[in-house]
Coordinates of N, CA and C in Angstrom, one line a residue:
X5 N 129.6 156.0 7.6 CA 128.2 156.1 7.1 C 127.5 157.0 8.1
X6 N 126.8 158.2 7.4 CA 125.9 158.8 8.6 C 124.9 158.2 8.9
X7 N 123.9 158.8 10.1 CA 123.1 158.6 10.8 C 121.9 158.5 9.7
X8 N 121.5 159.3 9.1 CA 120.2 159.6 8.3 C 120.8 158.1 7.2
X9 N 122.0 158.1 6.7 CA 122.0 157.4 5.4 C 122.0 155.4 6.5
X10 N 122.4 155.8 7.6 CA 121.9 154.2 8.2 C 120.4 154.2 8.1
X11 N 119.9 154.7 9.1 CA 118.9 155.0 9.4 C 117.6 154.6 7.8
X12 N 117.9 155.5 6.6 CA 117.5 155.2 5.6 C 117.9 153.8 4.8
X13 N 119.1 153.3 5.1 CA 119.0 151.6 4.9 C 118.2 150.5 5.3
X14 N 118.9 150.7 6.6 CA 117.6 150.0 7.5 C 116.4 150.0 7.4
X15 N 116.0 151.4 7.3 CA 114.1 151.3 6.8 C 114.0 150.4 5.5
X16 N 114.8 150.6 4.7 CA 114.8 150.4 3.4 C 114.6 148.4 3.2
X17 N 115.9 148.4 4.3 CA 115.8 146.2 4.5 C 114.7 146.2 5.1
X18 N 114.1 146.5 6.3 CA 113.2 146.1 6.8 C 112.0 146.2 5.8
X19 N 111.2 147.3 5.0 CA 110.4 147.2 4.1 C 110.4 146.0 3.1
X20 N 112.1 145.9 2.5 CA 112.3 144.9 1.3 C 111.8 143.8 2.2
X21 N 112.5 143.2 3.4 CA 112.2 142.1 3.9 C 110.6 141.7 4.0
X22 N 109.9 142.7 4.9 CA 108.6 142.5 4.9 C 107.8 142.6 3.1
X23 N 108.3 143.2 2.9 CA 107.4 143.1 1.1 C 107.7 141.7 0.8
X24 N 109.0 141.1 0.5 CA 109.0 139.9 0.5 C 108.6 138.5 0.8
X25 N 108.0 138.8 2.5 CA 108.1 138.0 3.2 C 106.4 137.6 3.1
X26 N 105.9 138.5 2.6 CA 104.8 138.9 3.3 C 103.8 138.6 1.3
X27 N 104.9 138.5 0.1 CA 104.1 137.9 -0.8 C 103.6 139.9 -1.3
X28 N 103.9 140.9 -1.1 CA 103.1 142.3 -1.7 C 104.0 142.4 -2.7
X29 N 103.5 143.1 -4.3 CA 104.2 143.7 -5.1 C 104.7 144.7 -4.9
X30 N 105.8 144.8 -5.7 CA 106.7 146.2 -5.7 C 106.0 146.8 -6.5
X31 N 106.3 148.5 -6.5 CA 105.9 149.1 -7.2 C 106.3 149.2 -9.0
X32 N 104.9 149.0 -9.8 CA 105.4 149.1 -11.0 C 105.2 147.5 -11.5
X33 N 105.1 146.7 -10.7 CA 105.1 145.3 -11.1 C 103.6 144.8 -11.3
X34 N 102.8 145.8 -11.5 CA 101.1 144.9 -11.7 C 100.5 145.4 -10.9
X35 N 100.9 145.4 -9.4 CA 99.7 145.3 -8.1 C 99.0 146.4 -8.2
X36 N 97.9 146.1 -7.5 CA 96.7 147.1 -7.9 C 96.9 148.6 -7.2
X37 N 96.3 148.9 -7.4 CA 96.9 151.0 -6.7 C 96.0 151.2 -5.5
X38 N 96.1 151.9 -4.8 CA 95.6 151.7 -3.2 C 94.9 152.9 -3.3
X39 N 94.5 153.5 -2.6 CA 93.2 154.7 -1.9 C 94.7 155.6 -1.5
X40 N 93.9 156.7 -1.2 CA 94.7 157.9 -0.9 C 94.9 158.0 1.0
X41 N 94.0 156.7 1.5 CA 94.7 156.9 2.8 C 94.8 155.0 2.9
X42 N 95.8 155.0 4.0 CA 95.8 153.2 3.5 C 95.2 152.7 4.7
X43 N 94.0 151.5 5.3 CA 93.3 151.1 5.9 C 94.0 151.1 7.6
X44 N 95.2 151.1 7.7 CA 95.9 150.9 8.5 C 96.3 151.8 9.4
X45 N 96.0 153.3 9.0 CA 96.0 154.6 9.5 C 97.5 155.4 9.0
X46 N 98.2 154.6 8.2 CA 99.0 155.3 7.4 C 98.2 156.0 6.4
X47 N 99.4 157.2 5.6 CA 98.9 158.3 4.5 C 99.8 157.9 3.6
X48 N 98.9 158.0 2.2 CA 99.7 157.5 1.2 C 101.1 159.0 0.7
X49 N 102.0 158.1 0.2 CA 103.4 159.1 0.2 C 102.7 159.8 -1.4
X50 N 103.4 161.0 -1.4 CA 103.0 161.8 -2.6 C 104.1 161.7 -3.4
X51 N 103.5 160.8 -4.8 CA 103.9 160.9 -6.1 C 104.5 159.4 -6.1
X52 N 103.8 158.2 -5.4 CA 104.0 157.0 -5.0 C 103.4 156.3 -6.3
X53 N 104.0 155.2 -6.5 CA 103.6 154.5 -7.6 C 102.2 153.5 -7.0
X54 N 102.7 152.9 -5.9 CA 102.1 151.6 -5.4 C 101.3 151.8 -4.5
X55 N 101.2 151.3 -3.3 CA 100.8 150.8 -2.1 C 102.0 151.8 -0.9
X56 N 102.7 152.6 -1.3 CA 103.6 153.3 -0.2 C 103.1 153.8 0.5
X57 N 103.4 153.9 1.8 CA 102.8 154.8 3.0 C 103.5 155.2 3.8
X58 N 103.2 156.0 4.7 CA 104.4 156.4 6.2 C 102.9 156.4 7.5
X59 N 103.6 155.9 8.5 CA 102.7 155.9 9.7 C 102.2 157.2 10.2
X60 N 101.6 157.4 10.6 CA 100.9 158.5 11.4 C 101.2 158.4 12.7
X61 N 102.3 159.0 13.0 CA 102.8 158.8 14.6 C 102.7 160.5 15.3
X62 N 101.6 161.4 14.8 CA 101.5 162.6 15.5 C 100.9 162.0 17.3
X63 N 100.6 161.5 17.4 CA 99.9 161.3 19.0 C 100.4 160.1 19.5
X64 N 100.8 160.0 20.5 CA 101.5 159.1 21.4 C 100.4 158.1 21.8
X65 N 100.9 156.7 21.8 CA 99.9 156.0 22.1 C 100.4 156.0 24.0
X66 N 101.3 156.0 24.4 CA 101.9 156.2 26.1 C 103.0 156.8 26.5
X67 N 103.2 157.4 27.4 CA 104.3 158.1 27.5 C 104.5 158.3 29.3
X68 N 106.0 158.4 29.5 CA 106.2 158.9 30.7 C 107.1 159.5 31.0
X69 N 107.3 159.9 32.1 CA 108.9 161.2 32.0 C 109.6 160.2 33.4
X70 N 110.5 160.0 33.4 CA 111.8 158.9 34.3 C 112.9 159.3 34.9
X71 N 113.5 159.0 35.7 CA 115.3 159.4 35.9 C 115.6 158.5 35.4
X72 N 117.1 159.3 35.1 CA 118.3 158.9 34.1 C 119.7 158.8 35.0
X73 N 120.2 157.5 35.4 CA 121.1 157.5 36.3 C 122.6 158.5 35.6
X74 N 121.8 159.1 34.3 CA 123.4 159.8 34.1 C 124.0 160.5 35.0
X75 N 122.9 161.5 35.2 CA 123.0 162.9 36.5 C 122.4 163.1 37.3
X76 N 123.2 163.9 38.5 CA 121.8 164.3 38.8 C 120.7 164.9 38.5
X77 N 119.5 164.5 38.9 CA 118.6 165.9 38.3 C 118.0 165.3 36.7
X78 N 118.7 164.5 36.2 CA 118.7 164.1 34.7 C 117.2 163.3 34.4
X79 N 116.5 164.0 33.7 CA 115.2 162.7 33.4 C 115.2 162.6 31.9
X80 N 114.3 161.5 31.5 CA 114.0 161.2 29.8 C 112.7 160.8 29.8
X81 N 111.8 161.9 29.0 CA 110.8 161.5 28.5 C 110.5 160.5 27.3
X82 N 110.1 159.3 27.1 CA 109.6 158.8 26.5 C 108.4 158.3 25.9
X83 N 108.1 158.4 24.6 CA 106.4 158.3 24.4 C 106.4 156.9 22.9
X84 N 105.8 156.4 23.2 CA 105.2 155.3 22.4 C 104.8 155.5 21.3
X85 N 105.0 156.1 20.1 CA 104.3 156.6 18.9 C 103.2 155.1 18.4
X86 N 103.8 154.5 18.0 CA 103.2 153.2 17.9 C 103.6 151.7 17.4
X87 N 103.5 150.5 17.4 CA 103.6 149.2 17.3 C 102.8 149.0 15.9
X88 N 103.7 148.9 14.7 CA 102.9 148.6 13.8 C 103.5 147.1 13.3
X89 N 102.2 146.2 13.2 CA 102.8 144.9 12.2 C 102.7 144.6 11.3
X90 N 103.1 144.4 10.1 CA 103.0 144.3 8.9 C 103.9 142.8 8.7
X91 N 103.0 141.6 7.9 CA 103.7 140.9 8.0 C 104.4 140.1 8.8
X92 N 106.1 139.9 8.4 CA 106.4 139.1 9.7 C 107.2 139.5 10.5
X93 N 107.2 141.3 10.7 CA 108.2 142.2 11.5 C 106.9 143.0 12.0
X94 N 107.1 143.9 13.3 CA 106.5 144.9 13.5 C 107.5 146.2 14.4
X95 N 107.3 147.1 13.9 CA 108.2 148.0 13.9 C 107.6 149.2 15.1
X96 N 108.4 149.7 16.4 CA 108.0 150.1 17.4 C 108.5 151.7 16.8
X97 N 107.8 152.5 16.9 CA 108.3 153.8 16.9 C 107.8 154.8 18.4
X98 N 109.0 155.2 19.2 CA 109.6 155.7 20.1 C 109.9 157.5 19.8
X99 N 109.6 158.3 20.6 CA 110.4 159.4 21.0 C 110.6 159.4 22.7
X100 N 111.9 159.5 22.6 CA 112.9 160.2 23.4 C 113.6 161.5 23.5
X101 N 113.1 162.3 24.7 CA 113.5 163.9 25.1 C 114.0 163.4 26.3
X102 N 115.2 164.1 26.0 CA 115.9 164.3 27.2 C 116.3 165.6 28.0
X103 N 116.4 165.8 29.3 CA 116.2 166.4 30.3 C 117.3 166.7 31.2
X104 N 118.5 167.3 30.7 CA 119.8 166.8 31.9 C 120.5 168.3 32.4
X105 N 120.7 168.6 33.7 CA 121.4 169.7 33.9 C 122.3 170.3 33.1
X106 N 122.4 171.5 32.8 CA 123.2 171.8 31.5 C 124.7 171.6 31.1
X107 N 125.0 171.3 32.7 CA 126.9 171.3 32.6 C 127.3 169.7 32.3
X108 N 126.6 169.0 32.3 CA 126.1 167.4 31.8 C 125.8 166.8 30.5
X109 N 125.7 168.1 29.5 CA 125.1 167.3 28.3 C 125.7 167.1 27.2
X110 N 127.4 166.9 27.4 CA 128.1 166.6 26.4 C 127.6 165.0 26.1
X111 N 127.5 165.3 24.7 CA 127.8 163.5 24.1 C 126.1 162.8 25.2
X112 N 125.6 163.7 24.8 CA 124.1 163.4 25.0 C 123.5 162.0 24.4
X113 N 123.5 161.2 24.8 CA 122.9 159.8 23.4 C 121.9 159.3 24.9
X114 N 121.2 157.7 23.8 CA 120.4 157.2 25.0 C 121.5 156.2 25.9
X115 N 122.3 155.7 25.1 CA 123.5 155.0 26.1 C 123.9 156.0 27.1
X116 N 123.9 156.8 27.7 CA 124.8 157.5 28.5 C 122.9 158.0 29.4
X117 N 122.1 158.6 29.0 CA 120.9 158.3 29.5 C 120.8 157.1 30.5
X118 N 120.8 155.7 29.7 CA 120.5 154.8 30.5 C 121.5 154.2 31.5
X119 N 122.0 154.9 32.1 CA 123.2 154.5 32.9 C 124.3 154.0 32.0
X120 N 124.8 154.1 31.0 CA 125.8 153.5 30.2 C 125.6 152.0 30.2
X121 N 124.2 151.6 29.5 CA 124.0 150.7 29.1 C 123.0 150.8 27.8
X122 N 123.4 149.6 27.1 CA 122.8 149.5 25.3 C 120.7 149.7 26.4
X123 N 120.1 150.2 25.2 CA 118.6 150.1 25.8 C 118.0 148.9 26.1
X124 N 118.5 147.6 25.5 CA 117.8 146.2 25.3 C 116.4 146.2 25.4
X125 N 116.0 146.8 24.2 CA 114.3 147.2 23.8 C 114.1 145.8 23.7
X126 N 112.7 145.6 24.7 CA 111.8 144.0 24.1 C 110.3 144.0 23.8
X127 N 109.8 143.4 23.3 CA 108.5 143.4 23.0 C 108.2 141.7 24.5
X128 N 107.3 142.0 25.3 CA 107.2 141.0 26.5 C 105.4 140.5 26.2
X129 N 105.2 139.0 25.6 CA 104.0 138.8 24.9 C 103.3 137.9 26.0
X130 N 102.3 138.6 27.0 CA 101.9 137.5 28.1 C 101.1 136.7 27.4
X131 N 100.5 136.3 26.4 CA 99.4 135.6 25.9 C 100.4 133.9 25.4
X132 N 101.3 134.3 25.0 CA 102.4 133.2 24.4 C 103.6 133.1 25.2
X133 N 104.0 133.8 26.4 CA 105.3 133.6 26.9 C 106.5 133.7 27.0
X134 N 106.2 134.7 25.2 CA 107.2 135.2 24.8 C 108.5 136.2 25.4
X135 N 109.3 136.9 24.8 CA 109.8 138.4 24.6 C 110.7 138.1 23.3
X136 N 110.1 139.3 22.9 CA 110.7 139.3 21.2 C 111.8 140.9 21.4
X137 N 112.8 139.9 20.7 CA 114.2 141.2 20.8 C 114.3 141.8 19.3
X138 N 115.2 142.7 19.4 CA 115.6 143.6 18.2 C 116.0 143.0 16.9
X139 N 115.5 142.4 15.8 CA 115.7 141.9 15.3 C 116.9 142.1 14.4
X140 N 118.1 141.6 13.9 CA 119.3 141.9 13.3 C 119.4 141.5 11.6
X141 N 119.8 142.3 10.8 CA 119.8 141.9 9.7 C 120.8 140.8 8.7
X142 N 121.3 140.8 7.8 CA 122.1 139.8 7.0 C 123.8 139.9 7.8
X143 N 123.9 141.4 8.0 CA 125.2 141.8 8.3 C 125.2 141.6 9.9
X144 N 124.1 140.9 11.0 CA 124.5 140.9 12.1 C 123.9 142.6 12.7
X145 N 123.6 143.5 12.2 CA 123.7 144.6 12.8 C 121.8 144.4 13.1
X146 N 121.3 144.9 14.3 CA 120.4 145.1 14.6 C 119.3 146.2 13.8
X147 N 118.2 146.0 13.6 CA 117.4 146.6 13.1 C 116.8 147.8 14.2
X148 N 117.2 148.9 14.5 CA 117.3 150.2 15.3 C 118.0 151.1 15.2
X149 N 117.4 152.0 15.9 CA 118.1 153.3 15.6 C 119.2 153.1 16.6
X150 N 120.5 153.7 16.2 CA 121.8 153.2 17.0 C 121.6 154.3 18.5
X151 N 121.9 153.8 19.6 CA 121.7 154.2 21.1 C 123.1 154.9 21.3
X152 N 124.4 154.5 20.7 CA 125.3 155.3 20.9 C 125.8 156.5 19.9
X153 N 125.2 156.2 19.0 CA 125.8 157.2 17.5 C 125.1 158.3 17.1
X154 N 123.8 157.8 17.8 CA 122.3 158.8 17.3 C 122.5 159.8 18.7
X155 N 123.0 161.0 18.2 CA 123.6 162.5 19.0 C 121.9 162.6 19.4
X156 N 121.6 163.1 20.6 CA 120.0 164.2 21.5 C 120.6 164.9 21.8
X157 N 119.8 166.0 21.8 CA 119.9 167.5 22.1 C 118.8 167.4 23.2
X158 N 119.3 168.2 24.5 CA 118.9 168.6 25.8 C 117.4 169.6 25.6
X159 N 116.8 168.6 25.9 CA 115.2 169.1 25.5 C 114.7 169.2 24.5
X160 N 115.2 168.8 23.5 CA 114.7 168.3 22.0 C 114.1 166.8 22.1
X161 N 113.4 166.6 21.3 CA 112.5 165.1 21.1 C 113.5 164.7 20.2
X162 N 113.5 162.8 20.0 CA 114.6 162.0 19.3 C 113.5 160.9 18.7
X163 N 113.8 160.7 17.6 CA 112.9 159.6 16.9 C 113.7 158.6 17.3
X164 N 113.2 157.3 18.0 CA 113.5 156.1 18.0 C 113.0 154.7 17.3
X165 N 113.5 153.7 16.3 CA 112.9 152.9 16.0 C 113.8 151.4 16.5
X166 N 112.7 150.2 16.3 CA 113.3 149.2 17.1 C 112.4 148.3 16.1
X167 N 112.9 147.3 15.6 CA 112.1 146.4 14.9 C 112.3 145.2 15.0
X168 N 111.4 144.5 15.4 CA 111.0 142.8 15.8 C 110.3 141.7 14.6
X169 N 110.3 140.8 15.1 CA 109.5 139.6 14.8 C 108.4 140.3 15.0
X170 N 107.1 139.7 14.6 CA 105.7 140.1 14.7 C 105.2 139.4 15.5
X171 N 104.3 139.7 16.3 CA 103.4 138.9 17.7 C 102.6 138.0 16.7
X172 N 102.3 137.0 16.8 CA 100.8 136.3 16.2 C 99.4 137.2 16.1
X173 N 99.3 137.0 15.5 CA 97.4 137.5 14.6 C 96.7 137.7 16.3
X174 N 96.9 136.7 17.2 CA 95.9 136.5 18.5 C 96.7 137.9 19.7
X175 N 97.8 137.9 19.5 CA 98.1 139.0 20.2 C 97.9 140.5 20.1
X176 N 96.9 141.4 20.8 CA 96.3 142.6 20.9 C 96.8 143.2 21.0
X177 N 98.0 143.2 22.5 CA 98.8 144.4 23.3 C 99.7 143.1 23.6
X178 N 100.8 144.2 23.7 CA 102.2 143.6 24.5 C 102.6 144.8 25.8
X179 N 103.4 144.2 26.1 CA 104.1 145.1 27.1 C 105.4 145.5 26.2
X180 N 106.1 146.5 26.5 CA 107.3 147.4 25.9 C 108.6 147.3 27.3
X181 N 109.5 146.9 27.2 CA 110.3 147.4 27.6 C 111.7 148.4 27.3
X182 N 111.8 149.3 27.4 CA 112.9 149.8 26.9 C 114.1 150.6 28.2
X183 N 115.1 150.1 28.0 CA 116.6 150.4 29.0 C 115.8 149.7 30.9
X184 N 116.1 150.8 31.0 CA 116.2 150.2 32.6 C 115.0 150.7 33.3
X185 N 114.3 151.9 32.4 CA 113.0 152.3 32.7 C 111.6 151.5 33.2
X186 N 110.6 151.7 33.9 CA 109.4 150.5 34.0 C 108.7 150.3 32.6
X187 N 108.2 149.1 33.1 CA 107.5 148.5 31.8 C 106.9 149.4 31.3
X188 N 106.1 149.6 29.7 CA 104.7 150.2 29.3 C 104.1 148.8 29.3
X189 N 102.8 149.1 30.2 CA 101.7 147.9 29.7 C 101.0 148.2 28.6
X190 N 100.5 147.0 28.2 CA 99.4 146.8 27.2 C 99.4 147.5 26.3
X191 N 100.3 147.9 25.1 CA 100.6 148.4 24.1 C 99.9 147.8 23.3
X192 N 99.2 148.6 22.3 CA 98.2 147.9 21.1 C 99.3 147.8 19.8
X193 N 99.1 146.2 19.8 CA 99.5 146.0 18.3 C 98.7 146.7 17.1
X194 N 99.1 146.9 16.3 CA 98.5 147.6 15.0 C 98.9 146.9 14.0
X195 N 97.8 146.4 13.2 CA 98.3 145.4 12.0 C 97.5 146.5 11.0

């Protein structure tokens, strides 16, 4: 199965699940029709029946540039597109650019980035005492973009997604963890 057609599943359960979970109609079944931008800072999709939308992740909510124990010399930029919750999932969207001396960048992914370790993305909730992990679907497979399979290109940006449990209504910002990198503080939840 390729990348784009996982990738496109995954979005696809995570949606079903939160539409379900969450009580919203599908498209075509009654529910009422929504405005041309949706209250949430998403844009509605063109030629959409329902309530469809895609996030607006043009501007980074944080970002920092790091070493990468791959190589020498090796860094990875990462930027926080945004923490959106919908429901009882909220879904982190990530870009990752990587940065590695040129004789280095065979079989470029974020596993080999992070020292040859999985990223173990967490959402860290100081208000509750939480950390909320990647959440996995029916089949066991984690809800993200895969860290070993998903090919980067050497100075090109990489869409990353990671999808959780949802913080409670009272929680504002979390902290972000992702690989071996330092924390991002105070990340704004987006409901």
């Amino acid at each position: 199965m390729g990348l784009a057609h996982r990738l496109t599943a995954a979005t696809a359960t995570a949606l079903l699940l939160t539409g379900g979970l969450a009580g919203c109609d599908l498209p075509g079944t009654g529910g009422s029709s929504s405005s041309p931008s949706s209250p949430s800072g998403g844009r509605k999709a063109e030629g959409s029946l329902g309530k469809a939308s895609f996030d607006d992740v043009s501007k980074p909510l944080v970002k920092g540039t790091f070493d990468s124990p791959m190589a020498q010399g090796a860094k990875i930029d990462i930027a926080l597109m945004g923490l959106k919750a919908k429901g009882q999932l909220a879904t982190l969207t990530a870009q990752l650019t990587p940065h590695v001396p040129v004789g280095d960048t065979v079989r470029l992914n974020a596993y080999r980035l992070n020292g040859e370790h999985g990223l173990g993305t967490s959402l860290i909730d100081a208000v509750n005492l939480k950390r909320y992990v990647v959440v996995k679907d029916s089949a066991g497979k984690e809800l993200q973009t895969d860290e070993i399979f998903t090919h980067m290109t050497n100075g090109q940006t990489t869409p990353f997604y990671f999808t959780f449990a949802a913080p409670p209504e009272n929680v504002k910002t979390v902290d972000v963890q992702i690989g071996t990198w330092p924390t991002f503080r105070d990340v704004p939840v987006q409901r």
